[in-house]
């Protein structure tokens, strides 16, 4: 693996699997589903390090130290880097791809080919898939009441892309669209540099922490708390700043005392800026 540009041999696979609470299994659809869901449930999606201007970067060593070593979470470039490395070490053949949530190509997903079928793994999105979904036009998946759909879409004059949608009430809500162009480590570095430092990047202007729990998905911003449960009305309310430390504990976000203090200060600044 010495010629691998992603350096997946550096991953401490045993420590990663221990953090997830799953064993190493030979490649199969069941094992892939288990690993994906365990990863999504083990780590938050969040932009805390971006807000604190202390992001360690998105190379595998930095992500492993942060996620596996500390139990922290992060955003898509980190999740995809770690999950793809684990897949490679376990005998899968992951293909990293970039997509657009809005205007910029700054979301990272993973395509996994297994038994002649290609699946979309998306462990690093705020309302993430719990398990991979087939990359087939019209494919749907309902897992625990969380329903998703894939649609094939054109990209450019002759390219092909894949749009992921989430079932929301009586309609499908678009989440992101990715293409099939090759991705190199430098592409993730550039994407991360933009999302973490560009002055108008939304990652720099609002807190985002999400986590899947038992039967619910919780999202916390600097102004609100949202709880979604399959088949039930969404709970959405204003955030009381004094409750943020409790929410960080409930969502199992292991910050140091200094990190938490600086985050609370940043949230106060964000709230003041948004009125």
PDB file of C-alpha atoms in Angstrom, residues 36-164:
ATOM      1  CA  UNK A  36     -21.743   2.521   7.833  1.00  0.00           C
ATOM      2  CA  UNK A  37     -24.446   2.783  10.471  1.00  0.00           C
ATOM      3  CA  UNK A  38     -21.953   2.260  13.292  1.00  0.00           C
ATOM      4  CA  UNK A  39     -19.774   5.071  11.921  1.00  0.00           C
ATOM      5  CA  UNK A  40     -22.678   7.498  11.538  1.00  0.00           C
ATOM      6  CA  UNK A  41     -23.872   6.792  15.073  1.00  0.00           C
ATOM      7  CA  UNK A  42     -20.380   6.946  16.597  1.00  0.00           C
ATOM      8  CA  UNK A  43     -19.385  10.397  15.349  1.00  0.00           C
ATOM      9  CA  UNK A  44     -21.181  13.721  15.180  1.00  0.00           C
ATOM     10  CA  UNK A  45     -21.392  15.840  12.079  1.00  0.00           C
ATOM     11  CA  UNK A  46     -20.126  19.226  13.230  1.00  0.00           C
ATOM     12  CA  UNK A  47     -18.109  22.304  12.315  1.00  0.00           C
ATOM     13  CA  UNK A  48     -16.775  23.125  15.767  1.00  0.00           C
ATOM     14  CA  UNK A  49     -13.099  23.205  14.788  1.00  0.00           C
ATOM     15  CA  UNK A  50     -13.884  25.483  11.839  1.00  0.00           C
ATOM     16  CA  UNK A  51     -15.594  27.972  14.155  1.00  0.00           C
ATOM     17  CA  UNK A  52     -12.705  27.818  16.619  1.00  0.00           C
ATOM     18  CA  UNK A  53     -10.095  28.241  13.850  1.00  0.00           C
ATOM     19  CA  UNK A  54      -8.293  25.150  15.162  1.00  0.00           C
ATOM     20  CA  UNK A  55      -9.019  22.618  12.437  1.00  0.00           C
ATOM     21  CA  UNK A  56      -6.214  20.026  12.242  1.00  0.00           C
ATOM     22  CA  UNK A  57      -6.781  19.267   8.545  1.00  0.00           C
ATOM     23  CA  UNK A  58      -8.315  16.424   6.563  1.00  0.00           C
ATOM     24  CA  UNK A  59      -5.400  14.052   6.010  1.00  0.00           C
ATOM     25  CA  UNK A  60      -5.879  10.580   7.441  1.00  0.00           C
ATOM     26  CA  UNK A  61      -3.454  10.996  10.347  1.00  0.00           C
ATOM     27  CA  UNK A  62      -5.205  14.145  11.578  1.00  0.00           C
ATOM     28  CA  UNK A  63      -8.674  12.684  11.146  1.00  0.00           C
ATOM     29  CA  UNK A  64      -7.732   9.436  12.889  1.00  0.00           C
ATOM     30  CA  UNK A  65      -6.292  11.301  15.868  1.00  0.00           C
ATOM     31  CA  UNK A  66      -9.396  13.445  16.142  1.00  0.00           C
ATOM     32  CA  UNK A  67     -12.112  10.836  15.527  1.00  0.00           C
ATOM     33  CA  UNK A  68     -10.584   7.583  16.743  1.00  0.00           C
ATOM     34  CA  UNK A  69      -8.297   9.049  19.377  1.00  0.00           C
ATOM     35  CA  UNK A  70     -10.629  11.663  20.843  1.00  0.00           C
ATOM     36  CA  UNK A  71     -14.087  10.476  19.796  1.00  0.00           C
ATOM     37  CA  UNK A  72     -14.754  13.811  18.115  1.00  0.00           C
ATOM     38  CA  UNK A  73     -16.704  14.338  14.911  1.00  0.00           C
ATOM     39  CA  UNK A  74     -16.377  16.673  11.975  1.00  0.00           C
ATOM     40  CA  UNK A  75     -17.671  17.304   8.500  1.00  0.00           C
ATOM     41  CA  UNK A  76     -17.766  15.425   5.211  1.00  0.00           C
ATOM     42  CA  UNK A  77     -14.098  15.551   4.203  1.00  0.00           C
ATOM     43  CA  UNK A  78     -13.112  14.029   7.535  1.00  0.00           C
ATOM     44  CA  UNK A  79     -15.851  11.405   7.659  1.00  0.00           C
ATOM     45  CA  UNK A  80     -15.212  10.303   4.076  1.00  0.00           C
ATOM     46  CA  UNK A  81     -11.437  10.174   4.577  1.00  0.00           C
ATOM     47  CA  UNK A  82     -11.749   7.924   7.606  1.00  0.00           C
ATOM     48  CA  UNK A  83     -14.552   5.713   6.329  1.00  0.00           C
ATOM     49  CA  UNK A  84     -12.964   5.183   2.916  1.00  0.00           C
ATOM     50  CA  UNK A  85      -9.661   4.231   4.551  1.00  0.00           C
ATOM     51  CA  UNK A  86     -11.424   1.659   6.727  1.00  0.00           C
ATOM     52  CA  UNK A  87     -13.209   0.255   3.682  1.00  0.00           C
ATOM     53  CA  UNK A  88      -9.919  -0.086   1.834  1.00  0.00           C
ATOM     54  CA  UNK A  89      -8.297  -1.869   4.759  1.00  0.00           C
ATOM     55  CA  UNK A  90     -11.263  -4.254   5.020  1.00  0.00           C
ATOM     56  CA  UNK A  91     -11.026  -5.323   1.388  1.00  0.00           C
ATOM     57  CA  UNK A  92     -13.565  -3.046  -0.277  1.00  0.00           C
ATOM     58  CA  UNK A  93     -12.790  -0.791  -3.227  1.00  0.00           C
ATOM     59  CA  UNK A  94     -13.992   2.695  -2.284  1.00  0.00           C
ATOM     60  CA  UNK A  95     -14.109   5.509  -4.803  1.00  0.00           C
ATOM     61  CA  UNK A  96     -14.152   9.010  -3.344  1.00  0.00           C
ATOM     62  CA  UNK A  97     -16.396  11.450  -5.196  1.00  0.00           C
ATOM     63  CA  UNK A  98     -17.219  15.135  -4.860  1.00  0.00           C
ATOM     64  CA  UNK A  99     -20.647  16.695  -5.010  1.00  0.00           C
ATOM     65  CA  UNK A 100     -22.550  19.912  -4.610  1.00  0.00           C
ATOM     66  CA  UNK A 101     -24.919  20.742  -1.798  1.00  0.00           C
ATOM     67  CA  UNK A 102     -25.377  24.261  -3.120  1.00  0.00           C
ATOM     68  CA  UNK A 103     -23.133  26.048  -5.608  1.00  0.00           C
ATOM     69  CA  UNK A 104     -19.691  24.660  -4.794  1.00  0.00           C
ATOM     70  CA  UNK A 105     -18.336  21.140  -5.257  1.00  0.00           C
ATOM     71  CA  UNK A 106     -17.513  20.740  -1.577  1.00  0.00           C
ATOM     72  CA  UNK A 107     -19.254  17.595  -0.388  1.00  0.00           C
ATOM     73  CA  UNK A 108     -17.438  14.254  -0.322  1.00  0.00           C
ATOM     74  CA  UNK A 109     -19.162  10.880  -0.672  1.00  0.00           C
ATOM     75  CA  UNK A 110     -17.948   7.353  -1.378  1.00  0.00           C
ATOM     76  CA  UNK A 111     -19.028   4.937  -4.104  1.00  0.00           C
ATOM     77  CA  UNK A 112     -18.530   1.278  -3.211  1.00  0.00           C
ATOM     78  CA  UNK A 113     -18.778  -1.484  -5.817  1.00  0.00           C
ATOM     79  CA  UNK A 114     -19.824  -4.797  -4.309  1.00  0.00           C
ATOM     80  CA  UNK A 115     -21.021  -7.897  -6.164  1.00  0.00           C
ATOM     81  CA  UNK A 116     -21.271  -5.913  -9.425  1.00  0.00           C
ATOM     82  CA  UNK A 117     -23.490  -3.263  -7.816  1.00  0.00           C
ATOM     83  CA  UNK A 118     -22.382   0.248  -6.901  1.00  0.00           C
ATOM     84  CA  UNK A 119     -23.647   1.787  -3.684  1.00  0.00           C
ATOM     85  CA  UNK A 120     -23.512   5.326  -2.321  1.00  0.00           C
ATOM     86  CA  UNK A 121     -21.963   5.652   1.138  1.00  0.00           C
ATOM     87  CA  UNK A 122     -22.473   9.071   2.695  1.00  0.00           C
ATOM     88  CA  UNK A 123     -21.315   9.056   6.328  1.00  0.00           C
ATOM     89  CA  UNK A 124     -20.554  12.768   6.565  1.00  0.00           C
ATOM     90  CA  UNK A 125     -23.734  14.695   5.860  1.00  0.00           C
ATOM     91  CA  UNK A 126     -25.793  16.524   8.441  1.00  0.00           C
ATOM     92  CA  UNK A 127     -28.831  14.330   7.790  1.00  0.00           C
ATOM     93  CA  UNK A 128     -26.780  11.364   6.666  1.00  0.00           C
ATOM     94  CA  UNK A 129     -27.720   8.002   5.285  1.00  0.00           C
ATOM     95  CA  UNK A 130     -27.597   5.328   7.951  1.00  0.00           C
ATOM     96  CA  UNK A 131     -26.657   2.716   5.376  1.00  0.00           C
ATOM     97  CA  UNK A 132     -25.531   2.822   1.727  1.00  0.00           C
ATOM     98  CA  UNK A 133     -28.115   3.081  -1.042  1.00  0.00           C
ATOM     99  CA  UNK A 134     -27.780   1.581  -4.556  1.00  0.00           C
ATOM    100  CA  UNK A 135     -26.592   4.028  -7.196  1.00  0.00           C
ATOM    101  CA  UNK A 136     -29.441   3.188  -9.536  1.00  0.00           C
ATOM    102  CA  UNK A 137     -31.926   5.637 -10.990  1.00  0.00           C
ATOM    103  CA  UNK A 138     -35.070   5.578  -8.873  1.00  0.00           C
ATOM    104  CA  UNK A 139     -33.594   3.411  -6.112  1.00  0.00           C
ATOM    105  CA  UNK A 140     -35.191   3.997  -2.705  1.00  0.00           C
ATOM    106  CA  UNK A 141     -34.324   2.807   0.762  1.00  0.00           C
ATOM    107  CA  UNK A 142     -36.269   3.034   4.003  1.00  0.00           C
ATOM    108  CA  UNK A 143     -34.246   2.110   7.054  1.00  0.00           C
ATOM    109  CA  UNK A 144     -35.883   2.572  10.425  1.00  0.00           C
ATOM    110  CA  UNK A 145     -38.339   5.052   8.952  1.00  0.00           C
ATOM    111  CA  UNK A 146     -35.635   7.207   7.329  1.00  0.00           C
ATOM    112  CA  UNK A 147     -36.368   7.138   3.592  1.00  0.00           C
ATOM    113  CA  UNK A 148     -34.023   8.173   0.764  1.00  0.00           C
ATOM    114  CA  UNK A 149     -34.065   8.112  -3.027  1.00  0.00           C
ATOM    115  CA  UNK A 150     -31.431   8.251  -5.782  1.00  0.00           C
ATOM    116  CA  UNK A 151     -32.007   9.891  -9.149  1.00  0.00           C
ATOM    117  CA  UNK A 152     -29.612   9.928 -12.089  1.00  0.00           C
ATOM    118  CA  UNK A 153     -29.050  13.434 -13.463  1.00  0.00           C
ATOM    119  CA  UNK A 154     -26.986  14.870 -16.339  1.00  0.00           C
ATOM    120  CA  UNK A 155     -23.733  16.664 -15.582  1.00  0.00           C
ATOM    121  CA  UNK A 156     -22.486  18.877 -18.377  1.00  0.00           C
ATOM    122  CA  UNK A 157     -22.931  17.795 -21.975  1.00  0.00           C
ATOM    123  CA  UNK A 158     -22.148  14.107 -21.540  1.00  0.00           C
ATOM    124  CA  UNK A 159     -21.472  13.468 -17.872  1.00  0.00           C
ATOM    125  CA  UNK A 160     -23.571  11.657 -15.305  1.00  0.00           C
ATOM    126  CA  UNK A 161     -24.373  12.548 -11.738  1.00  0.00           C
ATOM    127  CA  UNK A 162     -26.452  11.208  -8.881  1.00  0.00           C
ATOM    128  CA  UNK A 163     -28.875  13.221  -6.782  1.00  0.00           C
ATOM    129  CA  UNK A 164     -29.724  12.075  -3.265  1.00  0.00           C
TER     130      UNK A 164
END
